[in-house]
mmCIF file of C-alpha atoms in Angstrom:
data_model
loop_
_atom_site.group_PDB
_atom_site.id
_atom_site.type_symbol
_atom_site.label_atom_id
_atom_site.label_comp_id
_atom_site.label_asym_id
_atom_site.label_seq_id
_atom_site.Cartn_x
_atom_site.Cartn_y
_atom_site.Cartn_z
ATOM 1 C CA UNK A 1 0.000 0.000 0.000
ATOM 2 C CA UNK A 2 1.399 3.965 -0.815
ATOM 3 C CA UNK A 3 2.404 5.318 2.072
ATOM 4 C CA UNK A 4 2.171 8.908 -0.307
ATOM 5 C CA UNK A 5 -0.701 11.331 1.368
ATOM 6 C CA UNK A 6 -3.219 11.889 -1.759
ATOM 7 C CA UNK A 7 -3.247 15.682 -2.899
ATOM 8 C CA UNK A 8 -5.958 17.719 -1.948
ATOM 9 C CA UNK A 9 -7.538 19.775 -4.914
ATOM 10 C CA UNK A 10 -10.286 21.689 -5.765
ATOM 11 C CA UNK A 11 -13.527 19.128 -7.284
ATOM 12 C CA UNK A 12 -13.499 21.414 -10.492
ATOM 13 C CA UNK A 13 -11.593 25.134 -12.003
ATOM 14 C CA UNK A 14 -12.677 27.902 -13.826
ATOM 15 C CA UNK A 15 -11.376 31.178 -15.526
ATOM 16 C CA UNK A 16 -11.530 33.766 -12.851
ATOM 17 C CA UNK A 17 -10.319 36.677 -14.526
ATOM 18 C CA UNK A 18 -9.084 37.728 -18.286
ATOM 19 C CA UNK A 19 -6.470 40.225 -19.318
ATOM 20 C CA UNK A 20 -5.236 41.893 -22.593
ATOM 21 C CA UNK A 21 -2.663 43.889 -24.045
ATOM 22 C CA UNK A 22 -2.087 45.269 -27.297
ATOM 23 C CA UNK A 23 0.663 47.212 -28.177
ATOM 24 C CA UNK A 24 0.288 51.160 -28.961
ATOM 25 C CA UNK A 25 1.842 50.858 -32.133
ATOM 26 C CA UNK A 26 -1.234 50.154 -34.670
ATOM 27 C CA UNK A 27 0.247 49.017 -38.186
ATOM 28 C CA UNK A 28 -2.602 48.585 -41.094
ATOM 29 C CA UNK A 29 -2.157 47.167 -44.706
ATOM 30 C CA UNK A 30 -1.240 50.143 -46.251
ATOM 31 C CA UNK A 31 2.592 49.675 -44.235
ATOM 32 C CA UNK A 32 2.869 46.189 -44.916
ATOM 33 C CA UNK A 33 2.213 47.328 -48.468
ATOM 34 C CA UNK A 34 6.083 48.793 -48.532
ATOM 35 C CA UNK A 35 7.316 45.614 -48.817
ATOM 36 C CA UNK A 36 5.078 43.221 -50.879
ATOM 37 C CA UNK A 37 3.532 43.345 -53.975
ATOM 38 C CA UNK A 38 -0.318 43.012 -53.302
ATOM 39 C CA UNK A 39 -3.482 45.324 -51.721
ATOM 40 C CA UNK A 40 -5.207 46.292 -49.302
ATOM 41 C CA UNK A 41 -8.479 44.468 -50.935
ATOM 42 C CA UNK A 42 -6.469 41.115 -51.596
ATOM 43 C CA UNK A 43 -5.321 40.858 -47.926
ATOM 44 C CA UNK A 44 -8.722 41.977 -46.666
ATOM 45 C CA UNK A 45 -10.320 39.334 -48.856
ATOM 46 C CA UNK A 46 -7.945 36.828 -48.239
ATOM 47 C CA UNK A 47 -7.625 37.582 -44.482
ATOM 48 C CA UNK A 48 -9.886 39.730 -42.576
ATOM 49 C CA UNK A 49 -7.025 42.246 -41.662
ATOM 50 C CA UNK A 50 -7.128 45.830 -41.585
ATOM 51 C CA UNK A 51 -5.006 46.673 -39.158
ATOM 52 C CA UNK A 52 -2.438 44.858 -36.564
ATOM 53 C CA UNK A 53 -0.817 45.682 -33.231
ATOM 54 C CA UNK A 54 3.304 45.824 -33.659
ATOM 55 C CA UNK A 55 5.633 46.166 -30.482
ATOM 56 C CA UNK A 56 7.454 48.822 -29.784
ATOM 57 C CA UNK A 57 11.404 48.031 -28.505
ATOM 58 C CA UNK A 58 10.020 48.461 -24.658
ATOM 59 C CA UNK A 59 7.192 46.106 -25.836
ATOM 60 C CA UNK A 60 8.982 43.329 -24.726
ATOM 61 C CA UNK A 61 7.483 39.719 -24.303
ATOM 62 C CA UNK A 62 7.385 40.364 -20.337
ATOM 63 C CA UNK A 63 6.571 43.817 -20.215
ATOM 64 C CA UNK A 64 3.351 42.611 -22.301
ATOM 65 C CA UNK A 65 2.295 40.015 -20.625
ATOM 66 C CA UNK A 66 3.050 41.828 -17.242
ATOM 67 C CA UNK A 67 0.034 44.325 -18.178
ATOM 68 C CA UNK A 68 -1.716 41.833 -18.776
ATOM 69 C CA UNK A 69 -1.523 39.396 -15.958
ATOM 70 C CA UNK A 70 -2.145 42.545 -13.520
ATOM 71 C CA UNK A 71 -5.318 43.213 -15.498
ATOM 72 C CA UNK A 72 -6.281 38.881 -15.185
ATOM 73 C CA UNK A 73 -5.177 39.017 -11.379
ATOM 74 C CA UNK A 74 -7.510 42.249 -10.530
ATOM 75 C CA UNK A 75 -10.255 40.841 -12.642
ATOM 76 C CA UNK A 76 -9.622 37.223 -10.751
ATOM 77 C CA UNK A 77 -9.740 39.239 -7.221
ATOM 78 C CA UNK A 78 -7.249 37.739 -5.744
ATOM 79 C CA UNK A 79 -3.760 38.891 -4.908
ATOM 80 C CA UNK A 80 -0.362 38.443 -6.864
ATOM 81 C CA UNK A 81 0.616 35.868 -4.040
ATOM 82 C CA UNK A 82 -1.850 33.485 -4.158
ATOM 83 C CA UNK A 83 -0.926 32.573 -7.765
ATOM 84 C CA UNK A 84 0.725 29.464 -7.353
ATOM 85 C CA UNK A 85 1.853 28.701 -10.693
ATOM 86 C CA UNK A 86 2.812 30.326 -13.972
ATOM 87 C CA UNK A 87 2.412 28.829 -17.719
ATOM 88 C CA UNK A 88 3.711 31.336 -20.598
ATOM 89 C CA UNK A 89 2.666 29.765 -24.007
ATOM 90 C CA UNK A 90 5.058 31.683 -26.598
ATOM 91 C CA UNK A 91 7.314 31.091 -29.511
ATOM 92 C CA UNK A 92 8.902 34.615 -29.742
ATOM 93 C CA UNK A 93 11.196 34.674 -26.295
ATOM 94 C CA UNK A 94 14.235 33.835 -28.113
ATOM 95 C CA UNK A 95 16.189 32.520 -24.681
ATOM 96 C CA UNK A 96 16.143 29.185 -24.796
ATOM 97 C CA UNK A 97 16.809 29.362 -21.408
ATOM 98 C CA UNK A 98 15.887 30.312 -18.484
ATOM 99 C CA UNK A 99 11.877 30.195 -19.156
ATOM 100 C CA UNK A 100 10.299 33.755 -19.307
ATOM 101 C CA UNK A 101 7.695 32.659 -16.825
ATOM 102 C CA UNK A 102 10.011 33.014 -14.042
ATOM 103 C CA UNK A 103 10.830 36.929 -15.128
ATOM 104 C CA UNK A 104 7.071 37.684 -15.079
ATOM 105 C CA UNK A 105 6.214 35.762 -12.222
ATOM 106 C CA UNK A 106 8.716 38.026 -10.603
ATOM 107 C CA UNK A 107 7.315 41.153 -12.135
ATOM 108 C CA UNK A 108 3.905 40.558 -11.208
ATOM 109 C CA UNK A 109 4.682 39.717 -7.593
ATOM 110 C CA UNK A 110 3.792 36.340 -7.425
ATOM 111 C CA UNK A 111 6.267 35.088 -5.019
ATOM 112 C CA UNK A 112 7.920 31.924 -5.450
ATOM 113 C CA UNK A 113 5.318 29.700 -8.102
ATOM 114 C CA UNK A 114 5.873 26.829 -10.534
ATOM 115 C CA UNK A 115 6.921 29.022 -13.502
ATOM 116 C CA UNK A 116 7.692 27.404 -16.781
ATOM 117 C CA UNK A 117 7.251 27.833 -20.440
ATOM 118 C CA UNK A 118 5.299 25.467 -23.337
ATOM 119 C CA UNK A 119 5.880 26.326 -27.178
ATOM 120 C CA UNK A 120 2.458 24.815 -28.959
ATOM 121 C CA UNK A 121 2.029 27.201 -31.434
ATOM 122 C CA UNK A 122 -1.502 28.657 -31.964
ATOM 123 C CA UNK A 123 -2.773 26.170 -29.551
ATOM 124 C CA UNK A 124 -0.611 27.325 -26.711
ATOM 125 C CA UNK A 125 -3.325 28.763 -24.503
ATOM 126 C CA UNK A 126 -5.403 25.736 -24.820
ATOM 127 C CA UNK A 127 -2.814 23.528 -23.634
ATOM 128 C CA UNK A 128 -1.695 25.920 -20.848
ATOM 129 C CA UNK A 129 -5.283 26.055 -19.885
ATOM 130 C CA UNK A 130 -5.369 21.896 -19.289
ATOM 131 C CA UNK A 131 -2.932 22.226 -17.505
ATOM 132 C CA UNK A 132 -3.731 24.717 -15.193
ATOM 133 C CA UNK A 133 -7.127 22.532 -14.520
ATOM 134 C CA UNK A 134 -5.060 19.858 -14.016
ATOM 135 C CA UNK A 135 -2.951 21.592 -11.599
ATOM 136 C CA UNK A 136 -6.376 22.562 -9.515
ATOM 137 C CA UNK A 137 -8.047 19.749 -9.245
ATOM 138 C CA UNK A 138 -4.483 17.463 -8.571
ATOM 139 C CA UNK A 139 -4.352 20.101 -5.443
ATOM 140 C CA UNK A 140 -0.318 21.554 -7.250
ATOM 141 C CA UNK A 141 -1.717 24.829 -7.028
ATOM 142 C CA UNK A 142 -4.984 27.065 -5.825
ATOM 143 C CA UNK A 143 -4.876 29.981 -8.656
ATOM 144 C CA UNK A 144 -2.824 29.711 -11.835
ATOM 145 C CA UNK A 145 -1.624 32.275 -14.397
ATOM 146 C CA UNK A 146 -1.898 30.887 -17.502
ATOM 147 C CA UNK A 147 -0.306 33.356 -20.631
ATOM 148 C CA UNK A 148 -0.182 33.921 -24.297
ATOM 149 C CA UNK A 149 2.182 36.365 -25.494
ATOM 150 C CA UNK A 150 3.773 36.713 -29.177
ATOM 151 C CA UNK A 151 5.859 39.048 -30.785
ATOM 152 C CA UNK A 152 5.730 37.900 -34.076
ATOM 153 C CA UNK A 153 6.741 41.067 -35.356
ATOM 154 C CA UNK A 154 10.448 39.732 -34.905
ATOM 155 C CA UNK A 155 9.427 36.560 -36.440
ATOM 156 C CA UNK A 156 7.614 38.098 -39.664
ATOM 157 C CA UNK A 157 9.839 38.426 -43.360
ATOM 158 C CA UNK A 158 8.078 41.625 -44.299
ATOM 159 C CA UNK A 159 8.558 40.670 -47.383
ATOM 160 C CA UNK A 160 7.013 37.611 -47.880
ATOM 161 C CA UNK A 161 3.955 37.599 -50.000
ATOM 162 C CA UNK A 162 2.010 34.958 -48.247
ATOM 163 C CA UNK A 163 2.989 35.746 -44.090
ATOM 164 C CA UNK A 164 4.044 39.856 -44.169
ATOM 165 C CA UNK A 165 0.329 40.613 -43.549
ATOM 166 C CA UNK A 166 -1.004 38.053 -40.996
ATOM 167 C CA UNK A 167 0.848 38.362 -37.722
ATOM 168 C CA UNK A 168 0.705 40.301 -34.963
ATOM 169 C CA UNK A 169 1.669 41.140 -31.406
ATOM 170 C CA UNK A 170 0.022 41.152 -28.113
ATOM 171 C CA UNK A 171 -0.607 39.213 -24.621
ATOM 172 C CA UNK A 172 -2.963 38.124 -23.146
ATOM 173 C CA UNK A 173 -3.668 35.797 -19.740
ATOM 174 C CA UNK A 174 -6.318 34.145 -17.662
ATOM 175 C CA UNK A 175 -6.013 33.089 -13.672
ATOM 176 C CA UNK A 176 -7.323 29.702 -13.151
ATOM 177 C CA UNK A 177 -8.773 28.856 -9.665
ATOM 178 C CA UNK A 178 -11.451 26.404 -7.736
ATOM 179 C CA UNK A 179 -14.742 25.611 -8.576
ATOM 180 C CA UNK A 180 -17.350 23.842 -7.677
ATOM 181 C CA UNK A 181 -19.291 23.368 -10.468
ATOM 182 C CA UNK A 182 -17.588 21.979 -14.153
ATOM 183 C CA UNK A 183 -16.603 25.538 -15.596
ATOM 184 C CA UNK A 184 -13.574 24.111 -17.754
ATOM 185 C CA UNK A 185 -14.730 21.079 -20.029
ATOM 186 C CA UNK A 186 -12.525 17.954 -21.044
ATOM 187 C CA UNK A 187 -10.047 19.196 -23.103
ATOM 188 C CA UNK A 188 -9.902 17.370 -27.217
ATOM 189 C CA UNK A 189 -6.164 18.213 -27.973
ATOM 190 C CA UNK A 190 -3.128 16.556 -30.407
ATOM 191 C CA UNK A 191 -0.885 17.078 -32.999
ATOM 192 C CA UNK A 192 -0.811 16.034 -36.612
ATOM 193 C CA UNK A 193 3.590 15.573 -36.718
ATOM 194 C CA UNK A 194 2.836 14.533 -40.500
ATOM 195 C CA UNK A 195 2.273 18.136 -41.364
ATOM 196 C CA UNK A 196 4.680 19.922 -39.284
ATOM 197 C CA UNK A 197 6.749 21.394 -42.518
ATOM 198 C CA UNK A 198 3.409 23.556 -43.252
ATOM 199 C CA UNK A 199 4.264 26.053 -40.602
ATOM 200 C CA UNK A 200 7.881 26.159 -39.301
ATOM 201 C CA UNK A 201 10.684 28.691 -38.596
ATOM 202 C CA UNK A 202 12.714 28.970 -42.250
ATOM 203 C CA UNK A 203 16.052 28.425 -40.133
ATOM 204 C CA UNK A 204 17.140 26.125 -36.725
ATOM 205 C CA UNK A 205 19.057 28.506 -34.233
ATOM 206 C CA UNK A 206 22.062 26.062 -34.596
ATOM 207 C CA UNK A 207 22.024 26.939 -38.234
ATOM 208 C CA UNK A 208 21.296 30.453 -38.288
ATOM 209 C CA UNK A 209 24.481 30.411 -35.418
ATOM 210 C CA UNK A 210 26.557 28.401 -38.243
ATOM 211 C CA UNK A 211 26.057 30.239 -41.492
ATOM 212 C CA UNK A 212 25.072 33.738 -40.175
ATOM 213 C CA UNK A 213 22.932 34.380 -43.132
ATOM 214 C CA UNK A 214 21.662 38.382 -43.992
ATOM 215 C CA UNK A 215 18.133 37.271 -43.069
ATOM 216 C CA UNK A 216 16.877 36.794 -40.038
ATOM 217 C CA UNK A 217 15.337 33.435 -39.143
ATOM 218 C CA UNK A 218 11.299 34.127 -39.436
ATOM 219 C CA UNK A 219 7.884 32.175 -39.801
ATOM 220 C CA UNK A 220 6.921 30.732 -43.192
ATOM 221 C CA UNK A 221 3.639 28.089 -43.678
ATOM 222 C CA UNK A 222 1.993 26.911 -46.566
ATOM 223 C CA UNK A 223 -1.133 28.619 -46.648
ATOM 224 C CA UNK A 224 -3.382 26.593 -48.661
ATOM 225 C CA UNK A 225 -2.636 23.077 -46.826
ATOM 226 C CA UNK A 226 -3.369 24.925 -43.786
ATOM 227 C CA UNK A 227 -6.318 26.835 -44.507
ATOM 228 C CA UNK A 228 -7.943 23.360 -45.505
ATOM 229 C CA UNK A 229 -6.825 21.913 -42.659
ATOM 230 C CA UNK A 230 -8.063 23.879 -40.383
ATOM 231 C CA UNK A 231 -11.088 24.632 -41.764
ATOM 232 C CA UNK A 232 -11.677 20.769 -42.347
ATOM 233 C CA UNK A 233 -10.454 19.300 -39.605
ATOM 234 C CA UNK A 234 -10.714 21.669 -36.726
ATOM 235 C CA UNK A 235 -14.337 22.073 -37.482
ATOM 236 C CA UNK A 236 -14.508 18.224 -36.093
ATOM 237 C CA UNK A 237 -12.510 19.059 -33.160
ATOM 238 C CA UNK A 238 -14.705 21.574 -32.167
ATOM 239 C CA UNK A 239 -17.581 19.382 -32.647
ATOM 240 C CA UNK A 240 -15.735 16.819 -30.045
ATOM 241 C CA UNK A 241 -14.856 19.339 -27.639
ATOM 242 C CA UNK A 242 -18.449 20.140 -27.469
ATOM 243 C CA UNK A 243 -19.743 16.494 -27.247
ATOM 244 C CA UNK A 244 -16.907 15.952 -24.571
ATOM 245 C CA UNK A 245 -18.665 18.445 -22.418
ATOM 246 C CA UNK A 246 -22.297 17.655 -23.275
ATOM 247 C CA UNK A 247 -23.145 20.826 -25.176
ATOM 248 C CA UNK A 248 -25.125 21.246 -28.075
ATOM 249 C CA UNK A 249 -24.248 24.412 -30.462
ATOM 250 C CA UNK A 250 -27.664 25.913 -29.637
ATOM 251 C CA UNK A 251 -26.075 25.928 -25.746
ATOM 252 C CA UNK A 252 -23.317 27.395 -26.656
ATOM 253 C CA UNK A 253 -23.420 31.965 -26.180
ATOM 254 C CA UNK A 254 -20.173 32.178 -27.849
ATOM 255 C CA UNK A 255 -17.245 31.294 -30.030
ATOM 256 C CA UNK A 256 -13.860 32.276 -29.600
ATOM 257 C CA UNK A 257 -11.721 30.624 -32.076
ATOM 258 C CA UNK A 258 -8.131 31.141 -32.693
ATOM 259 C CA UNK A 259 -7.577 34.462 -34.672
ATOM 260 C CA UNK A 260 -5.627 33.071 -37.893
ATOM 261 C CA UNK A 261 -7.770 33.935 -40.235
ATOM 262 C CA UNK A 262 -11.465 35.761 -40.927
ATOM 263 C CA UNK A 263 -11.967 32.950 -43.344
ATOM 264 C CA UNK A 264 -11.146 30.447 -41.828
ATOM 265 C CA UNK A 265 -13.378 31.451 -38.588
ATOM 266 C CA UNK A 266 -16.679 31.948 -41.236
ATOM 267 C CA UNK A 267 -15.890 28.977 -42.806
ATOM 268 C CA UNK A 268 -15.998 27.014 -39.370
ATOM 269 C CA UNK A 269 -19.034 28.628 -37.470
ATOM 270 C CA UNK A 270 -20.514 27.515 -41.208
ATOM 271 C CA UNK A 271 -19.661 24.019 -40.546
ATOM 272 C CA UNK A 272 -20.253 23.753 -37.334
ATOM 273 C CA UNK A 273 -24.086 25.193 -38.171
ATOM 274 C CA UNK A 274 -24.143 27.613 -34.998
ATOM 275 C CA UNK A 275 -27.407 29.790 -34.445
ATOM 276 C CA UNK A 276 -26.980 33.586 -34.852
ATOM 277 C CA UNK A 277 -27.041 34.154 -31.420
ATOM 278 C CA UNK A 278 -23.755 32.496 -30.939
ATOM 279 C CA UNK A 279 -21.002 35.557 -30.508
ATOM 280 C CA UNK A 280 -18.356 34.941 -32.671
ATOM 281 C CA UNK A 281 -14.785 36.607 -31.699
ATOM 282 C CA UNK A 282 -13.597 38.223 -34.634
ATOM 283 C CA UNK A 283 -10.404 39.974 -33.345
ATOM 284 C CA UNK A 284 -8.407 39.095 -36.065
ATOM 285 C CA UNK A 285 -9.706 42.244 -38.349
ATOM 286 C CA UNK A 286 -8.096 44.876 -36.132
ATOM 287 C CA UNK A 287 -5.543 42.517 -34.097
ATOM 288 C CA UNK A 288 -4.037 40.005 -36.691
ATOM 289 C CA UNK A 289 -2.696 36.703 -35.866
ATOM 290 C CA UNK A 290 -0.929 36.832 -32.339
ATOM 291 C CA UNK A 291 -1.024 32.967 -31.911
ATOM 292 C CA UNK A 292 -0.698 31.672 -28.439
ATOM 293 C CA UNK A 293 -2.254 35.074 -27.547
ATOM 294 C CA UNK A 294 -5.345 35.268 -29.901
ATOM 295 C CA UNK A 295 -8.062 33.399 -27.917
ATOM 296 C CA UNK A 296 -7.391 35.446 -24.329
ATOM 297 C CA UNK A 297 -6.742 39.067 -26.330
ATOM 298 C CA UNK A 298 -9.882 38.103 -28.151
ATOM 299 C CA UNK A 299 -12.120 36.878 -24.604
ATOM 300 C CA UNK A 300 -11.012 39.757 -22.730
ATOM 301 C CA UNK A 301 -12.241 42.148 -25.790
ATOM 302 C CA UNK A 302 -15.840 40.584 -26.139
ATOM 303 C CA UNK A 303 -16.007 40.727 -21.956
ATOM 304 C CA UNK A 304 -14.993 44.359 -22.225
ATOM 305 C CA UNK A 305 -17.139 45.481 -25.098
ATOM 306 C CA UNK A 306 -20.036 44.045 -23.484
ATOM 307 C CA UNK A 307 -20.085 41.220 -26.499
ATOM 308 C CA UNK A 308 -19.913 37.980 -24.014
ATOM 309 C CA UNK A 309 -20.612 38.480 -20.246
ATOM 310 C CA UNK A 310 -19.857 36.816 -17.386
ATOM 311 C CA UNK A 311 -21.095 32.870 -16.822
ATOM 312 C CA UNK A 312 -21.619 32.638 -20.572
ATOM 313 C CA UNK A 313 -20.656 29.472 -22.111
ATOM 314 C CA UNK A 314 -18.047 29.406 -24.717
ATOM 315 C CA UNK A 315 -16.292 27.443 -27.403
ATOM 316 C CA UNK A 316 -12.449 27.852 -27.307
ATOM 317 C CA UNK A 317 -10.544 26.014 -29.709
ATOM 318 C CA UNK A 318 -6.630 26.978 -31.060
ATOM 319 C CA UNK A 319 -4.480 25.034 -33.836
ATOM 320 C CA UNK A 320 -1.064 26.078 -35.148
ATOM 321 C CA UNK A 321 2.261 24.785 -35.752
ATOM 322 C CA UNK A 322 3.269 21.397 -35.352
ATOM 323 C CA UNK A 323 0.813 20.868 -36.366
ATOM 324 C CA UNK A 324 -1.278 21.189 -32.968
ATOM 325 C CA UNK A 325 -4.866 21.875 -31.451
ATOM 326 C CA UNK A 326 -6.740 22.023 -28.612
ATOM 327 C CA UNK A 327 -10.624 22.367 -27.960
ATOM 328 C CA UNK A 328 -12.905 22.776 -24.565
ATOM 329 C CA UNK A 329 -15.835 24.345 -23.424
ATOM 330 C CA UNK A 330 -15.128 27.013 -20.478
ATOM 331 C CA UNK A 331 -17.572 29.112 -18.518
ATOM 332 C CA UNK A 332 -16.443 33.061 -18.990
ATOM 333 C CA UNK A 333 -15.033 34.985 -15.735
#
């Protein structure tokens, strides 16, 4: 028999509080225009964008998602100290090590949590997110700070045809806590390693470090392969995610999707035949693509335009690189 004391956790979590930030610096088509041959009314069409948030040099990946997690833990109503652990989904912190969660757990006063980092791409809140539940109910932690952040600005080839327009920065964070009711839903997450060339980084570190080429190591994907991939297959994993939790779409107040691609996110609420009166995130138009930070920039935005409220039900689902994804149903703070 284990002599080992079980944990003791919290029955269920839920989202507590949501914070944004966007950058000051608002960049639309007509700069990214300088550098590629194309228009505004071919990257509207093709996209959604009209605008995009770009970080300025003090825009750093922790100064952003310091604003942010202050906004979460004052939303959340607890204090800085009671987080207990910190997840930072992000691709664009370019130290491999140490993990940037430990410099904003710092920042934000959280004393001395479980601060790490996960790189899943687009679908790097979701998985942060599972975790944190995971976390709650194993009894690891009472509150976690779970983060998106991207500055993709420093990843983007402005002059690249198919990528210069899409991305853009921003952070944006969630505190995780107890609950007593089911306010987080069974998470439907994977990867699809088969199809990892379709979004990569054009260069390893080791190789940029080697051959010290004129360009800059950035993000490059092959858009058509992954516009039909997510708009075929994501579709079903939304579907499971709401089956997982017993929720029909007619239950369902709102939608928030990763913000790739306007497209993408029509072509999707399409397939997934959701009523009307479903509130569909579209942050994408006036934020771009800030990956691991799309889905909380975009929840915090609907909560503070008066969109989605508080103890709606909503449809979260974010795939990216890898290629990854992850889908569950989540009460709002």
């Amino acid at each position: 028999m284990s002599k080992i004391k079980p944990s003791q956790g919290a029955p269920y979590a839920r989202i507590m509080g949501v914070g944004g930030y966007r950058p000051t610096r608002v960049v639309p088509n007509e700069v990214i225009l300088e550098t590629i041959d194309s228009s505004d009314e071919w990257i509207r069409s093709r996209s959604g964008i009209a605008t995009r948030h770009w970080a300025s040099e003090e825009e750093t990946v922790a100064a952003m998602s310091v604003e942010a997690s202050g906004k979460a833990i004052a939303d959340a109503g607890i204090t800085p100290e009671q987080i207990g652990a910190v997840i930072v989904s992000t691709v664009s912190h370019f130290k491999q090590t140490p993990a940037i969660a430990t410099e904003i757990a710092h920042k934000v006063g959280a004393g001395k949590p479980a601060a790490f980092d996960i790189s899943a791409g687009c679908a790097g809140f979701g998985y942060g997110l599972t975790l944190a539940k995971g976390m709650i109910v194993e009894g690891s932690a009472e509150y976690v700070l779970v983060i998106g952040v991207e500055r993709l600005s420093d990843l983007t080839d402005k002059e690249d045809r198919a990528t210069a327009f899409l991305f853009g920065d921003g952070a944006g964070a969630v505190v995780v806590g107890p609950s007593k009711v089911p306010a987080i839903g069974p998470t439907v997450w994977g990867s699809e390693g088969d199809k990892s060339e379709t979004i990569k980084q054009t260069m390893a570190w080791d190789e940029f470090h080697a051959e010290r080429p004129e360009k800059f190591p950035a993000i490059t994907q092959e858009g058509q392969a992954v516009f039909r991939w997510a708009v075929f297959e994501m579709a079903k994993v939304a579907q499971q995610a709401l089956d997982a939790a017993g929720i029909a779409p007619k239950d369902l107040d709102v939608f928030i999707p990763h913000q790739a691609n306007m497209r993408i996110i029509d072509s999707m609420v399409k397939t997934l035949k959701l009523p009307e009166n479903v509130t569909v995130a579209r942050d994408v138009e006036t934020t771009g693509n800030t990956s691991a930070a799309s889905i909380p920039l975009a929840m915090e935005r609907l909560l503070a335009t008066g969109q989605a409220k508080s103890g709606d039900t909503a449809l979260v689902i974010g795939f990216g690189a890898g290629l990854v994804y992850a889908a569950t149903v989540v009460t709002l703070p």
